Short mmCIF file of C-alpha atoms and ligand atoms in Angstrom, two decimals:
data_model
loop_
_atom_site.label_atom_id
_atom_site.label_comp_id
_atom_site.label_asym_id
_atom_site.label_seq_id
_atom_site.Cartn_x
_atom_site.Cartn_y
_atom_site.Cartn_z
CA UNK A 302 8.14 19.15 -46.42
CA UNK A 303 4.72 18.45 -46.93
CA UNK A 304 4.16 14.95 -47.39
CA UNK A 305 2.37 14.41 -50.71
CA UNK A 306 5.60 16.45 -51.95
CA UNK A 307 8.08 13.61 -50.08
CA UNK A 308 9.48 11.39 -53.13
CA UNK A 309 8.40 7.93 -53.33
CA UNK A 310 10.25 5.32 -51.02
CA UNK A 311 11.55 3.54 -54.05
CA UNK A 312 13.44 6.40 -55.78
CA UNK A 313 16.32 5.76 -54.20
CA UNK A 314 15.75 8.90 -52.41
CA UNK A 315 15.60 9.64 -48.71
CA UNK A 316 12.70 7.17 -46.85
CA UNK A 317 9.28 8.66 -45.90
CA UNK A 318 9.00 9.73 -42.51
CA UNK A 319 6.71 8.61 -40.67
CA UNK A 320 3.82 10.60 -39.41
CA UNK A 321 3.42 10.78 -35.90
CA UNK A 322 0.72 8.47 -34.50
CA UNK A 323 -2.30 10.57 -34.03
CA UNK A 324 -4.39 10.00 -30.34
CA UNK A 325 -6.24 7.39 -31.39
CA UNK A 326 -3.46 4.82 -33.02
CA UNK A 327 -1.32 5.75 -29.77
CA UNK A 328 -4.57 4.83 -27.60
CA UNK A 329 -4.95 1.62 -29.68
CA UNK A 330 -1.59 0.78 -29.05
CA UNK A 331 -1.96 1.19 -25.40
CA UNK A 332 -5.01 -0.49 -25.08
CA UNK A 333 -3.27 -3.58 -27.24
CA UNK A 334 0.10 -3.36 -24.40
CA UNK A 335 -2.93 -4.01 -21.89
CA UNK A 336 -4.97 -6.81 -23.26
CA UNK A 337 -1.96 -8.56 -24.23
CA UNK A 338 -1.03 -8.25 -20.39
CA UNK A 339 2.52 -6.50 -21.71
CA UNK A 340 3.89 -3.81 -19.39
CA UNK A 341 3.38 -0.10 -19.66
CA UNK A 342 6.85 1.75 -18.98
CA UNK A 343 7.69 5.23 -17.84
CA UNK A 344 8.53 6.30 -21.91
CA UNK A 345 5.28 4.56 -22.98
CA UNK A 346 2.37 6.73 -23.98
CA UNK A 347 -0.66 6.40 -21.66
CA UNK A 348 -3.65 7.88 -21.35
CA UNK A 349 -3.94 11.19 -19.09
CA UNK A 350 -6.14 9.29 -17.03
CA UNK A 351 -3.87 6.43 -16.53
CA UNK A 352 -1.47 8.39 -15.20
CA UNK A 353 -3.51 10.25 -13.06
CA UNK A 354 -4.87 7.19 -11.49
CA UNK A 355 -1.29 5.91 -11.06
CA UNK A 356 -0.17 9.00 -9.37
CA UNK A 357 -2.68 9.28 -6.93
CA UNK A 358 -2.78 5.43 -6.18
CA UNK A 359 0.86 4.99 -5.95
CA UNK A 360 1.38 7.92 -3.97
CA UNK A 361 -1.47 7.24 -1.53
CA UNK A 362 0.32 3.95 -1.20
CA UNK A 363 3.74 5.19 -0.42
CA UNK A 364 1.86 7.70 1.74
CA UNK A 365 0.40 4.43 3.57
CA UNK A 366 3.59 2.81 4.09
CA UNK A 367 5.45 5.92 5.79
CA UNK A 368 3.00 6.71 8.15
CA UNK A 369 2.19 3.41 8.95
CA UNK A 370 6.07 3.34 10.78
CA UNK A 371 4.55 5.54 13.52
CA UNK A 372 1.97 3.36 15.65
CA UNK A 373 5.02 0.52 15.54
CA UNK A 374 7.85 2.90 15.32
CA UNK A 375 6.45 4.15 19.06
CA UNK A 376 6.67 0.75 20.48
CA UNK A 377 10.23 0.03 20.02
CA UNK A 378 11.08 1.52 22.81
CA UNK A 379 8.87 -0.38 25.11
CA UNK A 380 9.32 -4.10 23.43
CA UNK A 381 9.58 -6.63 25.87
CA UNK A 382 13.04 -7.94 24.81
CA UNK A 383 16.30 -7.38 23.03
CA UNK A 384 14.82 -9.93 20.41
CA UNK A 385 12.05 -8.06 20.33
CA UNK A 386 12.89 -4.68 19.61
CA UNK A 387 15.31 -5.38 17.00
CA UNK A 388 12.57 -7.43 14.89
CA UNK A 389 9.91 -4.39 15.24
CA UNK A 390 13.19 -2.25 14.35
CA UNK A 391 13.69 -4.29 11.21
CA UNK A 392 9.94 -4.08 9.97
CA UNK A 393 9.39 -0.27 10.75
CA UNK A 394 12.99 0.32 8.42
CA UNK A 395 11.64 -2.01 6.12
CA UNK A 396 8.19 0.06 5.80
CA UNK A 397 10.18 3.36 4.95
CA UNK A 398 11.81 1.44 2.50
CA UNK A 399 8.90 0.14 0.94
CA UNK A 400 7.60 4.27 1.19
CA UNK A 401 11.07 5.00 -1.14
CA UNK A 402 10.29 2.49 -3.76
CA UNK A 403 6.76 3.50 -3.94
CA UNK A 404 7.50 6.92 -4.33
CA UNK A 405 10.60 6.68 -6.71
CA UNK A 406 8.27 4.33 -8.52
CA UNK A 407 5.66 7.58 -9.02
CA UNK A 408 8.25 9.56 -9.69
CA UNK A 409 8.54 7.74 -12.94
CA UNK A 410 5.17 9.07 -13.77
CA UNK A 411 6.19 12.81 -13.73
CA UNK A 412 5.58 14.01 -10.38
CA UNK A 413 8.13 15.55 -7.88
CA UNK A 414 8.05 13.58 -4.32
CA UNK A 415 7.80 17.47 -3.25
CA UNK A 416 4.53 17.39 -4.71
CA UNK A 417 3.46 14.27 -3.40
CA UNK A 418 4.91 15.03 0.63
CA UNK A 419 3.17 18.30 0.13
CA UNK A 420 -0.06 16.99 -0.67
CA UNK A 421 0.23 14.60 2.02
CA UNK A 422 1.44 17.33 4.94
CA UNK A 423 -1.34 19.08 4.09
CA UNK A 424 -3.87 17.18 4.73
CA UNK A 425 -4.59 16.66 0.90
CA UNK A 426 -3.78 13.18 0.11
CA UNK A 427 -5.07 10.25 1.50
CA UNK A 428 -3.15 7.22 3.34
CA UNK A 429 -4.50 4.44 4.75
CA UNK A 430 -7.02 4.81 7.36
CA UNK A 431 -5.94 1.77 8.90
CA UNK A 432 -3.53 4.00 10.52
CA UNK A 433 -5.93 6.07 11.95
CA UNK A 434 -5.87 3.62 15.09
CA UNK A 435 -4.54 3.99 18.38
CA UNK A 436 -2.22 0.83 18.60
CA UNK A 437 -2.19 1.06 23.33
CA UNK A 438 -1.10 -2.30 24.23
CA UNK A 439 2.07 -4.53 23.03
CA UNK A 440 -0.43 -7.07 21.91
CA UNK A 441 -1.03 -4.65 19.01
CA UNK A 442 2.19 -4.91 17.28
CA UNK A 443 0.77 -8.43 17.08
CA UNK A 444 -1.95 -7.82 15.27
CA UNK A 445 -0.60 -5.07 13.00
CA UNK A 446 1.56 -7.74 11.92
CA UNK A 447 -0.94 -10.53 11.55
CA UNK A 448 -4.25 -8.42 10.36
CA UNK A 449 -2.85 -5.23 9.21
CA UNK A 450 0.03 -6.52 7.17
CA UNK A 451 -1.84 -9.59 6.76
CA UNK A 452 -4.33 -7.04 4.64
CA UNK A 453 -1.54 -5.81 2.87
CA UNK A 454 -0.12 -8.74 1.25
CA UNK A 455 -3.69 -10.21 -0.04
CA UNK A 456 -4.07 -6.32 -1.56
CA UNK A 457 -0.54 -6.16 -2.58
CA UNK A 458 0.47 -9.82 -4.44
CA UNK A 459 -1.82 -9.08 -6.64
CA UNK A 460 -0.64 -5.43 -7.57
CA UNK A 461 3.21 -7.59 -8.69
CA UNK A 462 1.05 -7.87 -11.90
CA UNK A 463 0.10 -4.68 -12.07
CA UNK A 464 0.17 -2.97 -15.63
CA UNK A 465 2.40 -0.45 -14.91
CA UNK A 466 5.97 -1.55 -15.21
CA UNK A 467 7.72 0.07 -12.35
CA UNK A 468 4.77 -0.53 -9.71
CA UNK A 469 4.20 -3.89 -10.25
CA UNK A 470 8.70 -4.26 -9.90
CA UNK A 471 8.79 -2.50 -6.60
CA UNK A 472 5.55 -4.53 -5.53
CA UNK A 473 7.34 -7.49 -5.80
CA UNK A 474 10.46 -6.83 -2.95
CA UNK A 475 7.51 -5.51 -1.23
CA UNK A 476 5.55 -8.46 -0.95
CA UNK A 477 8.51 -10.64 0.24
CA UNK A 478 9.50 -8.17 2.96
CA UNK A 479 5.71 -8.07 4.15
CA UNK A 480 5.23 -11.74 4.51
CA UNK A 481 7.76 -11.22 6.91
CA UNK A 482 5.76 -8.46 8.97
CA UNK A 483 2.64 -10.88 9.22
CA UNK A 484 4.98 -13.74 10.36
CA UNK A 485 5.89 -11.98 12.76
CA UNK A 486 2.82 -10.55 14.01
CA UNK A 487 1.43 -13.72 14.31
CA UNK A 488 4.71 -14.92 15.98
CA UNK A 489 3.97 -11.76 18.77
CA UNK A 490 0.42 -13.36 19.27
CA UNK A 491 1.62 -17.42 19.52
CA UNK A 492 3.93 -16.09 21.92
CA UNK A 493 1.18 -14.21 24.34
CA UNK A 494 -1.40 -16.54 23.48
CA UNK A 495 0.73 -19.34 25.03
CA UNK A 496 1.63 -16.97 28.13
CA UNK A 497 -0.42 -16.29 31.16
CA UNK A 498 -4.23 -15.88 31.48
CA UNK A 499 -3.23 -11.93 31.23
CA UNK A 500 -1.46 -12.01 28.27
CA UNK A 501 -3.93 -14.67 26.49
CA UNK A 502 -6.78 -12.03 27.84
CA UNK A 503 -4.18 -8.93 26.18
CA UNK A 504 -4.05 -11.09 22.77
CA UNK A 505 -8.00 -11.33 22.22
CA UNK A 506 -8.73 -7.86 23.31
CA UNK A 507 -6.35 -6.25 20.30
CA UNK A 508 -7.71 -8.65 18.26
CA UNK A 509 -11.14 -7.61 18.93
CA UNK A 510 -9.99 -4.09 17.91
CA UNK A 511 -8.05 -4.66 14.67
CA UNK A 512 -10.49 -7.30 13.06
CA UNK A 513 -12.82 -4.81 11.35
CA UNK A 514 -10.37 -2.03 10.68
CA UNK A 515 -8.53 -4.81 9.14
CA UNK A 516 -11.43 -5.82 6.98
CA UNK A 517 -12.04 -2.12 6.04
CA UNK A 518 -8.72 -2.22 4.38
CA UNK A 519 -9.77 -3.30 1.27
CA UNK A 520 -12.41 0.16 0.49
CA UNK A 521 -16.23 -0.64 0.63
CA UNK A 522 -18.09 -2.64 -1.03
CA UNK A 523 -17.80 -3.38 -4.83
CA UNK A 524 -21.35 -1.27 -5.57
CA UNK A 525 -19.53 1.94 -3.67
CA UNK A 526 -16.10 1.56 -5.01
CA UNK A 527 -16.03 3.91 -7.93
CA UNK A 528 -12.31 3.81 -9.29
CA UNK A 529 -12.49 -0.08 -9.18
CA UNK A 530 -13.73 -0.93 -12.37
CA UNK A 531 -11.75 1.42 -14.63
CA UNK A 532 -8.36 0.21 -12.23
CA UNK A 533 -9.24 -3.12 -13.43
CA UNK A 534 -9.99 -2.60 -17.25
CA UNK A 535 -6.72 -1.29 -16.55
CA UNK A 536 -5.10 -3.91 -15.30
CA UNK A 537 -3.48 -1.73 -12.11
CA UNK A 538 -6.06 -3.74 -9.62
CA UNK A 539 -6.51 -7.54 -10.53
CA UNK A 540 -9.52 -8.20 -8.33
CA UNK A 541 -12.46 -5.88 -6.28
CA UNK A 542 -12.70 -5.16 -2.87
CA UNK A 543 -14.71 -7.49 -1.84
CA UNK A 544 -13.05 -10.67 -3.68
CA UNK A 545 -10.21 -9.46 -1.84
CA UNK A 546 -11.69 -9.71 1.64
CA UNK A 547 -13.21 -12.87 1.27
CA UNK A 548 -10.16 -14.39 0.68
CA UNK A 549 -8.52 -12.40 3.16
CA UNK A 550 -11.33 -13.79 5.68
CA UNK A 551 -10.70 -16.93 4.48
CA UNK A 552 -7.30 -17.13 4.81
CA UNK A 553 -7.16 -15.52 8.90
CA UNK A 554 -10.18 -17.81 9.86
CA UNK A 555 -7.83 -20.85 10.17
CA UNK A 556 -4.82 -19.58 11.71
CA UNK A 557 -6.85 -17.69 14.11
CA UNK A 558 -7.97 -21.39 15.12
CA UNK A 559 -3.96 -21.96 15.46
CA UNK A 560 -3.72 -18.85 17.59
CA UNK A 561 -6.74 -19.61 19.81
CA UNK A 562 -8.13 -16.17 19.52
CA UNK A 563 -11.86 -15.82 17.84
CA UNK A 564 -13.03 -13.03 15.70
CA UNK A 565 -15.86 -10.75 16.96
CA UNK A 566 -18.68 -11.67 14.05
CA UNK A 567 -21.49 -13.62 15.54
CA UNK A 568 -22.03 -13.69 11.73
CA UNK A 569 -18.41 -15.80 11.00
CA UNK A 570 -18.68 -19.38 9.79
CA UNK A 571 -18.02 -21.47 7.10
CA UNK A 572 -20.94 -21.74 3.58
CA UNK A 573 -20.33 -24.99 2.22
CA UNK A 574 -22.21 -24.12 -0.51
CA UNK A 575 -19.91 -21.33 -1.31
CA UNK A 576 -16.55 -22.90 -0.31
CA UNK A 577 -15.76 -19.97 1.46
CA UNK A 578 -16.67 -18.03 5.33
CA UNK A 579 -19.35 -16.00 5.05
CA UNK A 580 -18.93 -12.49 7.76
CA UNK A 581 -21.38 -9.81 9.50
CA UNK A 582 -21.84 -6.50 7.78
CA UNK A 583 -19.30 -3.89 8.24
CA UNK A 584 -19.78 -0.28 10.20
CA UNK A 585 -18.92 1.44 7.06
CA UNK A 586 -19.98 4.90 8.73
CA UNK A 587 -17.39 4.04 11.22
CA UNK A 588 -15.06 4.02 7.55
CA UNK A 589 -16.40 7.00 6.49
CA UNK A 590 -15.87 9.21 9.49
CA UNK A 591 -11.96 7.80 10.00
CA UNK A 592 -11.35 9.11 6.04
CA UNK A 593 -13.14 12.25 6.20
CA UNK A 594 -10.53 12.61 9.09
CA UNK A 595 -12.12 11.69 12.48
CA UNK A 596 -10.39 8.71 13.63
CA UNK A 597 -8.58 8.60 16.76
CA UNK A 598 -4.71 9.56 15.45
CA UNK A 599 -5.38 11.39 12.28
CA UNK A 600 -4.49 14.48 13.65
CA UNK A 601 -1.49 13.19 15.31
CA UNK A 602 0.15 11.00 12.52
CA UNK A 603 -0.04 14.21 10.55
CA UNK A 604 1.04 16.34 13.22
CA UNK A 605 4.20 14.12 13.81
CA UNK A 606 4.68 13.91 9.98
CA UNK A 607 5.10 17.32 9.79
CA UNK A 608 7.27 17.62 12.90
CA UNK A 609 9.65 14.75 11.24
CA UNK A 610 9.47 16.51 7.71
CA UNK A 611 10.74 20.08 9.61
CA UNK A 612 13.51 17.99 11.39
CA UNK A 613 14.92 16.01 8.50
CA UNK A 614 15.01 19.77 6.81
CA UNK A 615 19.09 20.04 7.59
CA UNK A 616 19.75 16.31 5.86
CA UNK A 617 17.94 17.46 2.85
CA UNK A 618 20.03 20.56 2.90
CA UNK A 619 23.21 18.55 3.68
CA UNK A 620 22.28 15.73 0.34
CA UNK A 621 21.78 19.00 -1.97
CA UNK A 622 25.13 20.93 -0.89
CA UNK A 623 27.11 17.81 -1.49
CA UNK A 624 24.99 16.62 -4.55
CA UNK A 625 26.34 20.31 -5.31
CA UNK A 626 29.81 19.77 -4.16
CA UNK A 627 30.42 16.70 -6.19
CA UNK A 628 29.07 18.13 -9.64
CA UNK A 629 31.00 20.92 -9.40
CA UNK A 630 34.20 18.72 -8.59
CA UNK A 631 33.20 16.55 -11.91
CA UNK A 632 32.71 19.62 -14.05
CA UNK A 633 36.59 21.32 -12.65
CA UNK A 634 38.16 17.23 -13.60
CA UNK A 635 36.75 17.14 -16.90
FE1 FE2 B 1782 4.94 -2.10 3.87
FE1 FE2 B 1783 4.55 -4.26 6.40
#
């Protein structure tokens, strides 16, 4: 029925319906959900865009945490102790988990985990480039802990706030479990740093390594970080890149004193005048080369992701025959 033909609402006839809210009421309610720092849920309307940026940061995130099991995951093995190897055991389990809540979390926003495991075998979507480091020596489990997960956490507390509903939930487990992960990095470091001139020596030299990649973590500088500002109208990202790593620098400068180890900045010490540690300039080519894919493991974290993908083949076959099975058993009860 057309609706100058509907009868008035108080003729005791059948209520107006409504008309359905046109782009730009649906936009101004969205943008309303944001400013009034409300949550935007998976039956919400959002902007295409939103979504888009959701997709491809979420996914790149739960990218991030799956192949970041592989430069730990090859150490178990070879930790020095029972203790040892079931704590790295624990963290690399916990980092798969934190890969299934990120990507059930996308999910929400309309896209199959096929699509997202596709565009990650090949080659397509980004991860971390963090990851893109050899991790030789047992010292580096230390440091992936303390720097590397350290990174994480000052990225990721943030991100519990984030606008949209079922990231900021899963953020939140993920947080907890990560605190963890840099406790005990740090732990692995305390431990070698109060061993033997050779292990002290071991300690520093990883160190010396992760430091910058570790600083890296947070994308380049404000002026180069394109998606930034539009994540943070949006409320996804809280605070830029480079707020992030000063407070990340400020927050490792201390308990590296605890640890004994130094940083390699010649640049590294305290502004009074700013309250916080002023650092050297980062190799940002160095960056640049590692994500256009010529670190020194890109090409073999994506080679072994594909080799686990092929093997797990018969347990996604096995889930689907009994997810099968059991619906078919439900339809013959009822
Ligand atoms: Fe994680
Ligand atoms: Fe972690």
């Amino acid at each position: 029925m057309p609706a100058d033909h509907l009868p008035p609402a108080s003729s005791g006839g059948a209520a107006p319906r409504e008309a359905a809210p046109g782009e730009d009421e649906r936009l101004a309610a969205f943008d309303a959900l944001i400013a009034a720092d409300q949550r935007i849920e998976p039956t919400d309307w959002m902007p295409p865009a939103y979504r888009k940026a959701l997709v491809r940061q979420m996914s790149q995130h739960a990218h991030s945490e799956i192949i970041g099991m592989q430069p730990e995951g090859n150490w178990i093995t070879r930790a020095p102790s029972l203790k040892r190897k079931a704590i790295l055991m624990a963290k690399v389990q916990d980092e798969a988990g934190h890969g299934l809540y990120l990507y059930s979390a996308a999910e929400t926003l309309g896209t199959t985990r096929d699509e997202m495991l596709d565009a990650l075998h090949s080659g397509k979507a980004k991860y971390s480039s963090i990851f893109n480091y050899l991790a030789p020596s047992w010292a580096d489990m230390g440091s992936i802990g303390w720097l590397v997960d350290g990174a994480a956490i000052a990225n990721q507390v943030p991100l519990c706030r984030a606008s949209y509903g079922p990231y900021g939930r899963a953020m939140v487990r993920i947080c907890k479990e990560e605190s963890f992960h840099q406790r005990q990095g740090f732990e692995i470091l305390l431990a070698l740093m109060n061993g033997t001139d050779e292990q002290r020596a071991m300690a520093q030299e990883s160190v010396n390594r992760w430091y910058a990649p570790a600083l890296m973590m947070f994308g380049p500088p404000d002026g180069e970080s394109p998606n930034s500002r539009q994540s943070m109208a949006w409320k996804i990202k809280r605070f830029s890149n480079d707020e992030l790593r000063q407070r990340f620098v400020d927050m490792i400068v201390p308990q590296a004193e605890i640890l004994g180890v130094t940083f390699p900045d010649p640049d590294l010490r305290w502004n009074e005048e700013r309250g916080h540690h002023d650092f050297g300039e980062l190799d940002w080519d160095e960056f640049h080369a590692v994500l256009r894919g010529n670190g020194q493991a890109n090409a073999l974290r994506l080679a072994k992701r594909n080799a686990a993908h092929a093997e797990g083949a018969w347990v996604r076959e096995a889930a689907r025959a009994y997810a099968e099975r059991t619906a078919t058993s439900e339809r013959i009860a009822s």
